[in-house]
Coordinates of N, CA and C in Angstrom, one line a residue:
M1 N -1.7 -10.1 -13.1 CA -3.2 -10.0 -12.2 C -3.6 -8.7 -13.2
A2 N -5.4 -9.0 -13.3 CA -5.9 -8.9 -13.9 C -6.4 -7.6 -13.8
M3 N -6.7 -6.6 -13.9 CA -7.9 -5.2 -14.1 C -8.8 -5.7 -13.3
K4 N -9.4 -4.8 -12.7 CA -10.5 -4.8 -11.6 C -11.5 -4.1 -11.6
F5 N -12.3 -3.4 -12.8 CA -13.3 -2.6 -12.5 C -14.6 -2.5 -12.3
S6 N -15.0 -1.8 -11.7 CA -16.1 -1.6 -11.1 C -16.5 -0.5 -12.0
G7 N -16.8 -0.5 -13.0 CA -17.6 0.7 -13.2 C -17.9 1.1 -15.2
Q8 N -18.0 1.9 -15.8 CA -18.3 2.1 -17.6 C -17.4 2.6 -18.3
V9 N -18.0 4.0 -18.0 CA -17.3 5.0 -18.2 C -15.9 5.8 -18.0
A10 N -15.0 5.6 -19.4 CA -14.1 6.4 -18.6 C -13.8 8.0 -19.4
L11 N -12.9 8.5 -19.3 CA -12.8 9.9 -20.1 C -11.1 10.0 -20.0
V12 N -10.4 10.3 -21.0 CA -9.3 10.7 -21.5 C -9.3 12.3 -22.5
T13 N -8.5 13.4 -21.6 CA -8.0 14.0 -22.2 C -6.8 14.1 -22.9
G14 N -6.6 14.8 -23.8 CA -4.9 14.4 -24.7 C -5.0 13.1 -24.9
A15 N -6.3 12.9 -25.7 CA -5.8 11.2 -26.5 C -5.7 11.3 -27.7
A16 N -6.1 12.4 -28.4 CA -5.5 12.2 -29.8 C -3.9 11.1 -30.3
G17 N -3.5 11.2 -29.0 CA -1.9 10.1 -29.5 C -1.2 10.3 -28.4
G18 N -0.1 9.6 -28.6 CA 0.9 9.6 -27.3 C 0.6 9.3 -26.3
I19 N 0.3 9.5 -24.8 CA 0.2 9.0 -23.4 C -1.2 8.8 -23.4
G20 N -1.8 10.0 -23.2 CA -3.3 10.1 -24.0 C -4.3 8.7 -24.6
R21 N -3.2 8.3 -26.2 CA -4.1 7.6 -26.9 C -3.7 6.4 -26.8
A22 N -2.8 5.9 -25.9 CA -2.1 4.4 -25.0 C -3.4 3.7 -24.0
V23 N -3.5 4.8 -23.3 CA -4.7 5.2 -22.2 C -6.1 4.4 -22.6
A24 N -6.5 5.3 -23.3 CA -7.7 5.7 -24.3 C -7.8 4.3 -24.8
L25 N -6.8 3.8 -25.2 CA -6.5 2.0 -25.8 C -6.7 1.1 -25.4
A26 N -6.1 1.2 -24.0 CA -5.4 0.3 -23.0 C -7.6 0.1 -21.7
F27 N -7.9 1.6 -21.5 CA -9.3 1.6 -20.6 C -10.5 0.4 -22.2
A28 N -10.7 0.7 -23.0 CA -11.0 -0.3 -24.4 C -10.5 -1.5 -24.0
A29 N -9.8 -1.7 -23.7 CA -9.6 -2.6 -23.9 C -10.3 -3.6 -22.9
E30 N -9.9 -2.8 -22.1 CA -11.2 -3.6 -20.4 C -12.6 -3.6 -20.4
G31 N -12.5 -3.5 -21.2 CA -14.4 -3.3 -21.3 C -14.8 -1.7 -21.7
L32 N -14.2 -1.0 -20.9 CA -15.3 0.6 -21.0 C -15.7 1.4 -21.7
K33 N -16.2 1.9 -21.8 CA -16.4 2.9 -23.0 C -15.9 3.7 -22.5
V34 N -15.4 4.2 -23.4 CA -14.1 5.3 -23.7 C -14.5 7.2 -24.4
A35 N -14.6 8.3 -23.6 CA -14.7 9.1 -24.1 C -13.3 10.1 -24.5
V36 N -12.9 10.2 -25.8 CA -11.4 10.1 -26.4 C -11.7 12.1 -26.7
A37 N -11.0 12.9 -25.0 CA -11.0 14.1 -25.6 C -9.9 15.3 -25.8
D38 N -10.2 16.1 -27.2 CA -9.0 16.5 -27.9 C -8.8 18.1 -28.2
F39 N -8.5 18.7 -28.2 CA -9.2 20.0 -29.4 C -8.1 19.8 -30.1
N40 N -7.8 18.5 -31.3 CA -7.1 18.2 -32.2 C -8.1 16.7 -32.6
A41 N -9.1 17.0 -34.0 CA -9.9 16.3 -33.7 C -9.9 15.3 -35.0
E42 N -8.7 15.7 -35.4 CA -8.2 14.8 -36.4 C -7.8 13.2 -35.7
G43 N -6.6 13.7 -34.8 CA -6.5 13.3 -34.4 C -6.9 12.0 -33.0
G44 N -8.4 12.8 -32.5 CA -8.4 12.3 -31.6 C -10.2 11.5 -32.4
E45 N -10.3 11.5 -33.3 CA -11.6 10.5 -34.1 C -10.0 9.4 -34.8
G46 N -9.1 9.7 -35.0 CA -8.1 8.5 -34.7 C -8.1 7.7 -34.4
T47 N -7.9 8.4 -33.1 CA -8.4 7.5 -31.9 C -9.1 6.1 -31.4
V48 N -10.8 7.0 -31.8 CA -12.3 6.5 -31.5 C -12.1 5.7 -32.9
Q49 N -11.6 5.7 -34.2 CA -12.0 4.9 -34.5 C -10.5 3.4 -34.4
L50 N -9.9 3.7 -33.9 CA -8.4 2.2 -33.7 C -9.7 1.7 -32.2
I51 N -10.1 2.3 -31.9 CA -11.2 1.6 -30.5 C -12.8 0.8 -30.7
R52 N -13.1 1.4 -32.3 CA -13.9 0.7 -32.5 C -13.6 -0.4 -33.7
D53 N -12.2 -0.5 -33.6 CA -11.2 -1.4 -35.0 C -11.6 -2.5 -34.2
A54 N -11.0 -2.0 -33.1 CA -10.9 -3.8 -31.9 C -12.4 -4.3 -31.3
G55 N -13.4 -3.4 -31.3 CA -14.8 -3.6 -31.5 C -15.3 -3.4 -29.7
G56 N -14.4 -1.6 -29.3 CA -14.9 -1.5 -28.2 C -15.7 -0.1 -28.8
E57 N -16.4 0.3 -27.6 CA -17.0 1.5 -28.2 C -16.6 3.5 -27.3
A58 N -16.6 4.1 -28.4 CA -15.9 5.0 -27.5 C -16.2 6.3 -28.3
T59 N -16.1 7.3 -28.2 CA -16.6 8.9 -28.4 C -15.6 9.8 -28.3
F60 N -15.6 10.5 -29.7 CA -14.8 11.8 -29.5 C -15.3 13.4 -29.2
V61 N -14.9 13.8 -28.1 CA -15.0 15.3 -27.4 C -14.2 16.4 -28.4
R62 N -14.8 17.5 -29.0 CA -13.2 18.8 -29.3 C -13.3 19.2 -27.7
C63 N -12.2 19.2 -26.9 CA -12.3 20.6 -25.9 C -10.7 20.9 -26.0
D64 N -10.8 22.3 -26.0 CA -9.9 22.5 -25.5 C -9.6 23.2 -24.2
V65 N -9.1 22.5 -23.3 CA -9.1 22.5 -22.3 C -9.0 24.1 -21.4
T66 N -8.2 24.7 -21.5 CA -7.9 26.3 -21.1 C -9.6 26.7 -21.3
S67 N -10.1 25.8 -21.4 CA -11.7 26.8 -22.0 C -12.5 26.2 -20.9
E68 N -13.2 27.1 -19.9 CA -13.5 26.7 -19.0 C -15.3 26.2 -19.3
A69 N -16.2 27.2 -20.6 CA -17.6 26.2 -21.4 C -17.3 25.1 -22.2
D70 N -16.0 24.8 -22.4 CA -15.3 23.6 -23.3 C -15.3 22.0 -22.5
V71 N -14.3 22.8 -21.3 CA -13.8 21.7 -20.4 C -15.7 21.1 -19.5
K72 N -16.5 22.4 -19.5 CA -17.9 22.1 -19.4 C -18.8 21.6 -19.7
A73 N -18.5 20.9 -20.9 CA -19.1 20.9 -21.6 C -19.0 19.4 -22.1
M74 N -18.0 19.4 -22.5 CA -17.4 18.1 -22.7 C -17.9 16.9 -21.3
V75 N -17.4 17.8 -20.2 CA -18.0 16.3 -19.2 C -19.9 16.5 -19.4
E76 N -20.4 17.3 -19.6 CA -21.7 17.2 -19.5 C -22.4 16.5 -20.7
Q77 N -21.4 16.1 -22.1 CA -21.7 15.6 -22.8 C -21.4 13.5 -22.2
V78 N -19.7 13.4 -21.7 CA -19.7 12.4 -21.3 C -20.9 11.8 -20.8
V79 N -21.2 12.7 -19.6 CA -22.4 12.3 -19.0 C -24.1 11.6 -19.8
A80 N -24.3 12.6 -20.8 CA -25.7 12.4 -21.6 C -25.6 11.6 -22.2
T81 N -23.9 12.1 -22.7 CA -24.1 10.3 -23.7 C -24.6 8.8 -23.2
Y82 N -23.0 8.4 -21.5 CA -23.3 6.9 -21.4 C -23.5 7.4 -20.2
G83 N -24.5 8.4 -19.1 CA -25.1 8.2 -18.5 C -24.6 8.3 -16.8
R84 N -22.7 8.2 -16.9 CA -22.2 8.6 -16.0 C -20.7 8.9 -16.5
L85 N -19.9 9.0 -15.1 CA -17.8 9.0 -15.0 C -17.8 8.1 -14.2
D86 N -17.1 6.8 -14.7 CA -16.4 6.3 -13.7 C -14.7 6.9 -13.6
Y87 N -14.1 7.6 -14.9 CA -13.0 7.1 -14.9 C -12.7 8.3 -14.8
A88 N -11.4 9.7 -14.8 CA -11.0 10.5 -15.5 C -10.1 10.8 -15.3
V89 N -8.8 10.7 -17.4 CA -7.4 10.9 -17.2 C -7.2 12.0 -17.7
N90 N -6.7 12.9 -17.3 CA -6.6 14.3 -17.4 C -5.1 14.9 -17.9
N91 N -4.9 14.5 -19.1 CA -3.8 13.9 -19.6 C -3.4 15.1 -21.1
A92 N -3.8 16.0 -21.0 CA -3.5 16.9 -22.3 C -2.7 18.1 -21.3
G93 N -1.5 18.4 -22.0 CA -0.4 19.3 -22.0 C 0.6 19.4 -22.6
I94 N 1.2 20.9 -22.3 CA 2.5 20.7 -23.5 C 3.4 21.4 -22.4
E95 N 4.7 21.1 -23.4 CA 6.1 21.1 -22.7 C 6.9 22.4 -23.0
G96 N 6.6 23.6 -24.4 CA 7.0 24.2 -24.2 C 8.0 25.1 -24.2
K97 N 8.7 25.9 -24.8 CA 10.1 25.3 -25.3 C 11.3 25.2 -24.2
K98 N 12.2 25.2 -24.8 CA 13.3 25.2 -23.8 C 14.7 25.9 -23.5
D99 N 14.7 26.8 -22.6 CA 15.2 27.9 -22.7 C 15.6 28.1 -20.9
R100 N 16.9 29.0 -20.8 CA 17.0 29.6 -19.3 C 16.0 30.1 -19.6
L101 N 16.1 30.6 -17.6 CA 14.5 30.9 -17.1 C 13.9 32.3 -17.2
P102 N 15.3 33.2 -17.6 CA 15.4 34.7 -17.8 C 14.9 35.2 -19.5
T103 N 14.7 34.1 -20.4 CA 14.5 34.3 -21.9 C 13.1 34.6 -21.3
F104 N 12.2 33.1 -21.0 CA 10.3 33.5 -21.2 C 9.7 34.7 -20.9
E105 N 8.9 35.5 -22.2 CA 8.2 35.9 -21.7 C 6.7 35.5 -20.8
A106 N 6.2 36.0 -20.3 CA 5.0 36.6 -19.8 C 3.9 35.2 -20.5
S107 N 3.7 35.9 -21.9 CA 2.4 34.7 -22.8 C 3.4 33.7 -22.6
E108 N 4.4 33.2 -22.8 CA 5.2 31.7 -23.0 C 4.8 30.9 -21.4
F109 N 5.1 31.6 -20.4 CA 4.6 30.8 -19.1 C 3.0 31.5 -19.1
D110 N 2.2 32.2 -19.5 CA 1.3 31.5 -19.7 C 0.0 30.7 -20.4
A111 N 0.9 30.7 -21.2 CA 0.8 29.5 -22.4 C 0.7 28.2 -21.8
I112 N 1.7 27.9 -21.1 CA 2.0 26.5 -20.5 C 0.9 26.6 -19.2
M113 N 0.8 26.9 -18.2 CA 0.5 27.3 -17.5 C -1.3 26.5 -17.5
N114 N -1.9 27.5 -18.6 CA -2.8 27.7 -18.8 C -3.5 26.3 -19.4
V115 N -2.4 25.6 -19.8 CA -3.0 24.4 -20.3 C -3.0 22.9 -19.4
N116 N -1.3 23.3 -18.4 CA -1.1 22.0 -17.6 C -1.5 22.1 -16.8
V117 N -2.0 23.6 -16.2 CA -2.2 23.6 -14.8 C -3.9 24.3 -14.9
K118 N -3.7 25.2 -15.7 CA -5.3 25.9 -15.3 C -6.9 24.8 -16.2
G119 N -5.9 23.9 -16.5 CA -6.8 22.7 -17.8 C -6.9 21.7 -16.5
V120 N -5.9 21.1 -16.1 CA -6.3 20.5 -14.9 C -7.3 20.7 -14.2
W121 N -6.6 21.9 -13.5 CA -7.7 22.6 -12.5 C -9.5 22.3 -13.0
Q122 N -9.9 22.9 -14.0 CA -11.1 22.6 -14.4 C -11.7 21.6 -14.8
C123 N -10.7 20.5 -15.4 CA -11.5 19.6 -15.7 C -11.6 18.8 -14.0
L124 N -10.8 19.2 -13.1 CA -11.5 18.6 -11.6 C -13.1 19.7 -11.5
K125 N -12.8 20.3 -11.2 CA -13.3 21.5 -11.1 C -15.0 20.6 -11.4
Y126 N -15.5 19.6 -12.9 CA -16.8 19.9 -13.5 C -16.4 18.2 -12.8
Q127 N -15.6 17.3 -13.0 CA -15.3 15.8 -12.5 C -15.3 15.4 -11.8
L128 N -15.3 16.6 -10.4 CA -15.3 15.4 -9.1 C -16.8 16.0 -8.4
P129 N -18.0 17.3 -9.1 CA -19.1 17.1 -8.7 C -20.3 15.6 -9.2
V130 N -19.8 15.0 -10.2 CA -20.4 14.0 -10.8 C -20.3 12.8 -9.7
M131 N -18.8 13.0 -9.9 CA -18.3 11.6 -9.1 C -18.7 11.5 -7.9
A132 N -18.9 12.7 -7.3 CA -19.6 12.8 -6.1 C -20.9 12.2 -5.6
A133 N -21.6 12.6 -6.9 CA -23.2 13.0 -6.6 C -23.6 11.4 -7.0
Q134 N -22.9 10.8 -7.7 CA -22.6 9.4 -8.2 C -22.2 8.4 -7.4
G135 N -21.6 9.2 -6.5 CA -20.7 7.8 -5.2 C -19.7 7.2 -5.4
G136 N -18.4 8.2 -6.3 CA -17.5 7.6 -6.7 C -17.2 7.3 -7.8
G137 N -15.8 7.5 -7.4 CA -14.9 7.9 -8.8 C -13.6 7.8 -8.8
A138 N -12.8 8.0 -10.0 CA -11.2 7.6 -9.8 C -10.6 8.5 -10.7
I139 N -10.2 9.7 -10.4 CA -9.5 10.4 -11.5 C -7.6 10.6 -11.1
V140 N -7.2 10.0 -12.5 CA -5.3 10.1 -12.5 C -4.9 11.3 -13.7
N141 N -4.2 12.5 -12.7 CA -3.9 13.4 -13.5 C -2.5 12.8 -13.7
T142 N -2.0 13.5 -15.2 CA -0.5 13.6 -15.5 C 0.2 14.7 -15.7
A143 N 1.2 14.2 -14.7 CA 2.5 15.0 -14.2 C 3.3 14.5 -14.5
S144 N 4.5 14.2 -14.0 CA 5.7 14.3 -14.8 C 7.0 14.4 -14.0
V145 N 7.9 13.1 -14.4 CA 9.5 13.5 -13.1 C 9.7 14.9 -13.1
A146 N 9.4 16.2 -13.7 CA 9.6 17.2 -13.7 C 8.8 18.0 -12.9
G147 N 8.3 17.1 -12.4 CA 7.4 17.5 -11.2 C 7.6 17.3 -9.8
I148 N 8.8 16.7 -9.7 CA 9.3 16.4 -8.2 C 11.0 16.5 -8.8
R149 N 11.1 17.2 -9.6 CA 12.7 18.0 -9.5 C 13.2 19.0 -10.6
G150 N 14.0 19.3 -10.4 CA 13.8 20.7 -11.2 C 14.9 20.9 -12.5
V151 N 14.2 21.4 -13.1 CA 15.1 20.4 -14.8 C 15.3 22.0 -15.4
K152 N 16.7 21.7 -15.9 CA 17.1 22.7 -16.6 C 17.0 23.4 -17.7
N153 N 16.3 24.0 -18.0 CA 16.0 24.8 -18.8 C 14.3 24.2 -20.1
M154 N 13.8 24.1 -18.2 CA 12.1 23.7 -18.4 C 11.7 24.5 -17.5
S155 N 11.8 25.5 -17.2 CA 11.3 25.8 -15.4 C 10.6 26.7 -15.5
I156 N 9.3 26.6 -16.3 CA 8.0 26.5 -16.2 C 7.0 25.1 -16.8
Y157 N 7.9 24.1 -17.3 CA 7.1 23.2 -17.4 C 6.9 22.6 -16.1
S158 N 8.4 22.1 -15.4 CA 8.6 22.1 -14.0 C 8.0 22.3 -13.3
A159 N 7.5 23.3 -13.0 CA 6.7 23.9 -12.8 C 5.5 24.0 -12.5
S160 N 5.1 24.3 -13.2 CA 3.7 23.4 -14.0 C 2.9 22.1 -13.2
K161 N 3.9 21.2 -13.2 CA 3.8 19.5 -13.3 C 3.9 19.7 -11.7
H162 N 4.9 20.5 -10.8 CA 4.7 21.1 -9.4 C 3.2 21.3 -9.3
A163 N 2.3 21.9 -10.0 CA 1.6 22.5 -9.5 C 0.6 20.9 -9.6
V164 N 0.7 20.3 -10.6 CA -0.4 19.6 -10.9 C -0.4 18.6 -9.6
I165 N 0.9 18.1 -9.3 CA 0.7 17.0 -7.9 C 0.5 17.9 -7.3
G166 N 0.5 19.1 -6.4 CA -0.5 20.1 -6.0 C -1.6 20.0 -6.2
L167 N -2.0 20.3 -6.9 CA -3.5 20.2 -7.5 C -4.0 18.2 -6.9
T168 N -3.8 17.7 -7.6 CA -3.7 16.1 -7.0 C -3.9 15.7 -5.9
K169 N -2.4 16.6 -5.0 CA -3.1 15.5 -3.7 C -4.1 16.3 -2.7
S170 N -4.1 17.7 -3.0 CA -5.6 18.4 -2.3 C -6.5 18.0 -2.8
A171 N -6.9 17.4 -4.3 CA -8.3 17.3 -4.4 C -8.7 15.5 -3.7
A172 N -7.4 15.2 -3.3 CA -7.1 13.4 -2.9 C -8.4 13.7 -1.7
V173 N -7.5 14.8 -0.9 CA -7.9 15.1 0.7 C -9.4 15.4 0.9
E174 N -9.4 16.7 -0.2 CA -10.6 17.0 -0.3 C -12.1 16.3 -0.4
F175 N -11.6 14.6 -1.5 CA -12.8 13.8 -1.7 C -13.1 13.2 -1.1
A176 N -11.6 12.5 -0.6 CA -11.3 11.0 -0.4 C -12.6 10.3 0.3
K177 N -13.0 11.1 1.2 CA -14.5 10.3 2.2 C -15.8 10.4 1.2
K178 N -15.8 10.7 0.0 CA -17.0 11.3 -1.3 C -16.5 10.1 -1.8
G179 N -15.5 9.2 -1.3 CA -15.3 7.3 -2.5 C -14.9 8.4 -3.4
I180 N -14.5 9.1 -4.3 CA -13.4 9.5 -5.3 C -11.9 9.4 -4.4
R181 N -11.3 8.8 -5.4 CA -9.3 8.4 -5.1 C -8.9 9.6 -6.2
V182 N -8.0 10.4 -6.1 CA -7.2 11.3 -6.6 C -5.8 11.1 -7.1
N183 N -5.2 10.8 -8.2 CA -3.7 10.5 -7.9 C -3.0 11.3 -8.7
A184 N -1.5 11.1 -8.9 CA -1.0 11.1 -10.3 C -0.2 10.3 -10.9
V185 N 0.6 10.0 -12.5 CA 1.1 9.3 -12.6 C 2.7 10.9 -12.9
C186 N 3.7 10.4 -12.8 CA 4.9 11.6 -13.8 C 6.1 10.4 -14.0
P187 N 5.5 10.4 -15.6 CA 5.9 10.1 -16.8 C 7.8 10.7 -16.2
G188 N 8.4 9.6 -17.1 CA 9.6 10.2 -17.2 C 9.8 10.3 -18.7
L189 N 11.2 10.7 -19.6 CA 10.9 10.5 -21.3 C 10.3 9.7 -21.6
I190 N 9.5 9.6 -22.8 CA 8.5 8.8 -23.0 C 8.5 9.0 -24.7
E191 N 8.7 8.1 -25.6 CA 8.6 7.8 -27.2 C 7.7 8.3 -27.3
T192 N 7.3 9.9 -27.2 CA 6.1 10.1 -28.0 C 6.5 11.3 -28.8
D193 N 5.9 12.1 -29.6 CA 6.5 13.5 -30.2 C 6.7 14.3 -29.0
M194 N 6.0 14.2 -28.0 CA 6.4 15.7 -27.3 C 7.6 15.1 -26.4
G195 N 7.8 13.8 -26.0 CA 9.2 12.9 -25.5 C 10.7 13.3 -26.7
L196 N 10.1 13.2 -28.1 CA 11.6 14.1 -28.9 C 11.7 14.9 -28.7
R197 N 10.4 16.2 -28.8 CA 11.2 17.6 -28.7 C 11.8 17.7 -28.0
V198 N 11.7 16.8 -26.8 CA 12.2 17.4 -25.4 C 14.3 17.1 -25.5
I199 N 14.4 15.3 -26.4 CA 15.3 15.7 -26.3 C 16.0 15.7 -27.5
D200 N 15.3 16.8 -28.2 CA 16.0 17.9 -29.6 C 16.0 16.2 -30.9
G201 N 15.6 15.5 -30.6 CA 15.5 14.0 -31.6 C 17.2 13.9 -32.0
A202 N 17.7 13.7 -30.5 CA 19.0 13.0 -30.3 C 18.8 11.9 -31.2
V203 N 19.8 11.0 -31.4 CA 20.1 9.7 -32.4 C 19.8 8.9 -31.2
D204 N 20.8 9.3 -30.5 CA 21.2 8.0 -29.2 C 20.0 8.1 -28.0
K205 N 19.1 7.4 -27.7 CA 18.5 7.7 -26.4 C 17.9 7.5 -25.6
T206 N 19.0 6.6 -25.7 CA 19.7 5.6 -24.6 C 20.2 6.3 -22.9
V207 N 20.9 7.5 -23.1 CA 21.7 7.8 -22.6 C 20.4 8.8 -21.5
Y208 N 19.6 8.7 -21.5 CA 18.3 9.9 -20.6 C 18.3 9.2 -19.4
H209 N 17.7 7.4 -18.8 CA 17.2 6.7 -17.6 C 18.5 6.4 -17.8
P210 N 18.5 5.6 -16.4 CA 19.4 4.9 -16.3 C 18.9 3.0 -17.2
A211 N 17.7 3.6 -16.9 CA 17.3 1.8 -17.1 C 17.7 1.5 -19.4
G212 N 18.1 2.8 -19.6 CA 18.9 2.2 -21.4 C 18.1 3.1 -22.2
R213 N 17.1 3.4 -21.8 CA 16.0 3.5 -22.8 C 14.3 4.2 -22.6
M214 N 13.9 5.0 -23.3 CA 12.8 6.0 -23.0 C 12.3 4.6 -22.5
G215 N 10.7 5.3 -22.5 CA 9.4 4.2 -21.8 C 8.4 4.6 -23.0
S216 N 7.9 3.8 -22.6 CA 6.9 3.3 -23.7 C 5.3 4.6 -23.6
P217 N 4.8 4.9 -24.4 CA 3.0 5.2 -23.4 C 2.6 4.2 -22.8
E218 N 2.7 2.8 -23.5 CA 1.8 2.1 -23.1 C 2.3 1.6 -21.6
E219 N 3.1 1.3 -21.5 CA 3.6 1.5 -20.1 C 3.5 2.6 -18.9
I220 N 2.9 3.8 -19.4 CA 2.0 4.9 -18.8 C 0.9 4.4 -19.0
A221 N 0.6 3.6 -19.7 CA -1.4 3.7 -19.8 C -1.2 2.6 -18.1
D222 N -0.4 1.5 -18.2 CA -0.5 0.0 -17.8 C -0.4 0.9 -16.0
A223 N 0.2 1.9 -16.2 CA 0.5 2.5 -14.6 C -1.1 3.8 -14.3
V224 N -1.0 4.5 -15.3 CA -3.1 4.5 -15.1 C -4.2 4.0 -14.6
L225 N -4.0 2.9 -15.6 CA -5.3 1.3 -15.6 C -4.9 1.2 -13.4
Y226 N -3.3 1.1 -13.4 CA -3.9 0.7 -11.7 C -4.2 1.6 -11.5
L227 N -3.2 2.7 -11.6 CA -4.0 3.3 -10.2 C -5.9 4.2 -10.1
C228 N -6.5 3.7 -11.1 CA -7.8 3.6 -11.4 C -8.4 1.8 -11.5
S229 N -8.1 1.5 -10.4 CA -8.4 -0.3 -10.8 C -9.0 -0.2 -9.2
D230 N -9.4 -1.2 -8.6 CA -10.4 -1.5 -7.6 C -9.0 -2.1 -6.7
Q231 N -7.5 -2.6 -7.5 CA -6.8 -2.6 -6.9 C -5.9 -1.4 -6.3
A232 N -6.7 -0.5 -6.6 CA -5.7 0.8 -6.3 C -6.7 1.4 -5.3
S233 N -7.4 0.3 -4.1 CA -8.4 1.7 -4.1 C -8.3 1.7 -2.5
F234 N -6.6 2.0 -1.6 CA -6.1 2.4 -0.4 C -5.5 3.8 -1.3
T235 N -5.0 3.7 -2.2 CA -4.6 4.9 -3.1 C -4.9 6.2 -3.5
M236 N -4.1 7.5 -2.6 CA -5.2 8.6 -2.8 C -3.9 9.4 -2.7
G237 N -4.2 10.1 -3.6 CA -3.3 12.0 -3.3 C -1.8 11.2 -3.6
H238 N -1.4 9.9 -4.3 CA -0.1 9.9 -5.2 C 0.2 10.1 -6.1
A239 N 1.5 10.7 -6.3 CA 2.3 10.7 -7.4 C 3.0 9.6 -7.9
M240 N 3.0 8.7 -8.4 CA 3.8 7.5 -9.0 C 4.2 7.8 -10.1
V241 N 5.5 7.5 -10.3 CA 6.9 8.2 -10.8 C 7.1 6.5 -11.7
V242 N 7.1 6.9 -12.8 CA 7.7 5.1 -13.6 C 8.1 6.2 -15.1
D243 N 9.6 6.1 -14.2 CA 10.6 7.1 -15.3 C 12.4 6.4 -15.5
G244 N 11.8 4.8 -15.5 CA 13.4 4.0 -15.8 C 14.6 4.7 -14.3
A245 N 14.1 5.0 -13.8 CA 14.8 5.5 -12.6 C 16.1 6.5 -12.8
I246 N 15.3 7.3 -13.6 CA 16.0 8.9 -14.3 C 15.5 10.1 -12.4
S247 N 14.5 9.9 -11.5 CA 14.9 10.2 -10.5 C 15.5 10.0 -9.6
A248 N 15.8 8.4 -9.6 CA 16.8 7.9 -8.2 C 18.5 8.2 -8.9
A249 N 18.4 8.3 -9.9 CA 20.0 8.9 -10.0 C 20.9 9.9 -9.4

C-alpha cells in the first residue's frame, strides 16, 4: 500500500546515520524535499549526497539539539530554504553508559537528558508554531522500547525515553485541533552503531528479540513514514512499538 503525502518538506534530526539516515532516505524516495540535521557535518553531508545521487533534493543543516539557538536557527533555515515544514522527525539521541543506577554522576544524567528530552522539547517548541501557522503537519519523535519498560543498567536512558513519550502525548493533545499530528516510534534493538554498542558487540545478535534478529533502520523508517502519512490521519499521541516482540515477551 503506497504512502500518501500531502506536503512537500521533511526535517530529520540525527540524520547523519542509523535510523535518521534511513528516514531521510525514505522521505526522499517518496519525493519530499529533506532537511538533514545533525551536529556531525560529515555524516550529515553524506546523507545529503546519498539523496542527491538517487535523484532527490536535500540540504544539510548543522544543529546541536541541546542548543536552543541552534534549534531555532535550524527550523528558520528549513522554512527559509523550502518555504514550509510539513513533517518533522525528532530522532537525535544518545544512549549514555551502561551501568547500575547509583553509579551515574549528575553530569552523565544531564548529558542524556539534554539530548534526549530537552532536545526533543526544543525541536517541538519551534516546529509546532510553524506547522500551526501553515494549517497542519505531522511530527514523529523517536522514543524506544525502553520508553515503555524498565531496562537493566540503562536507567537514565529509559527515563529519558519515557519522557519523550510524555512530551509526545501532551503535544498531541495540545495541537490536535491545529491539524498537527504528533506521534512517537519505539524501536527495539536496531542494527545501528548505537544498537551494537548497547549489546556490547555480542556475536550472537539473535538472542535479544523473540523475532530472532535485530531490526533494520529501514523497518523503523517504514513506521515513521506511515505515522507521517495521510493513512495515519486519525493516529495522534500514539507510541508505536516496532521491536520484534521484545516488549511482549
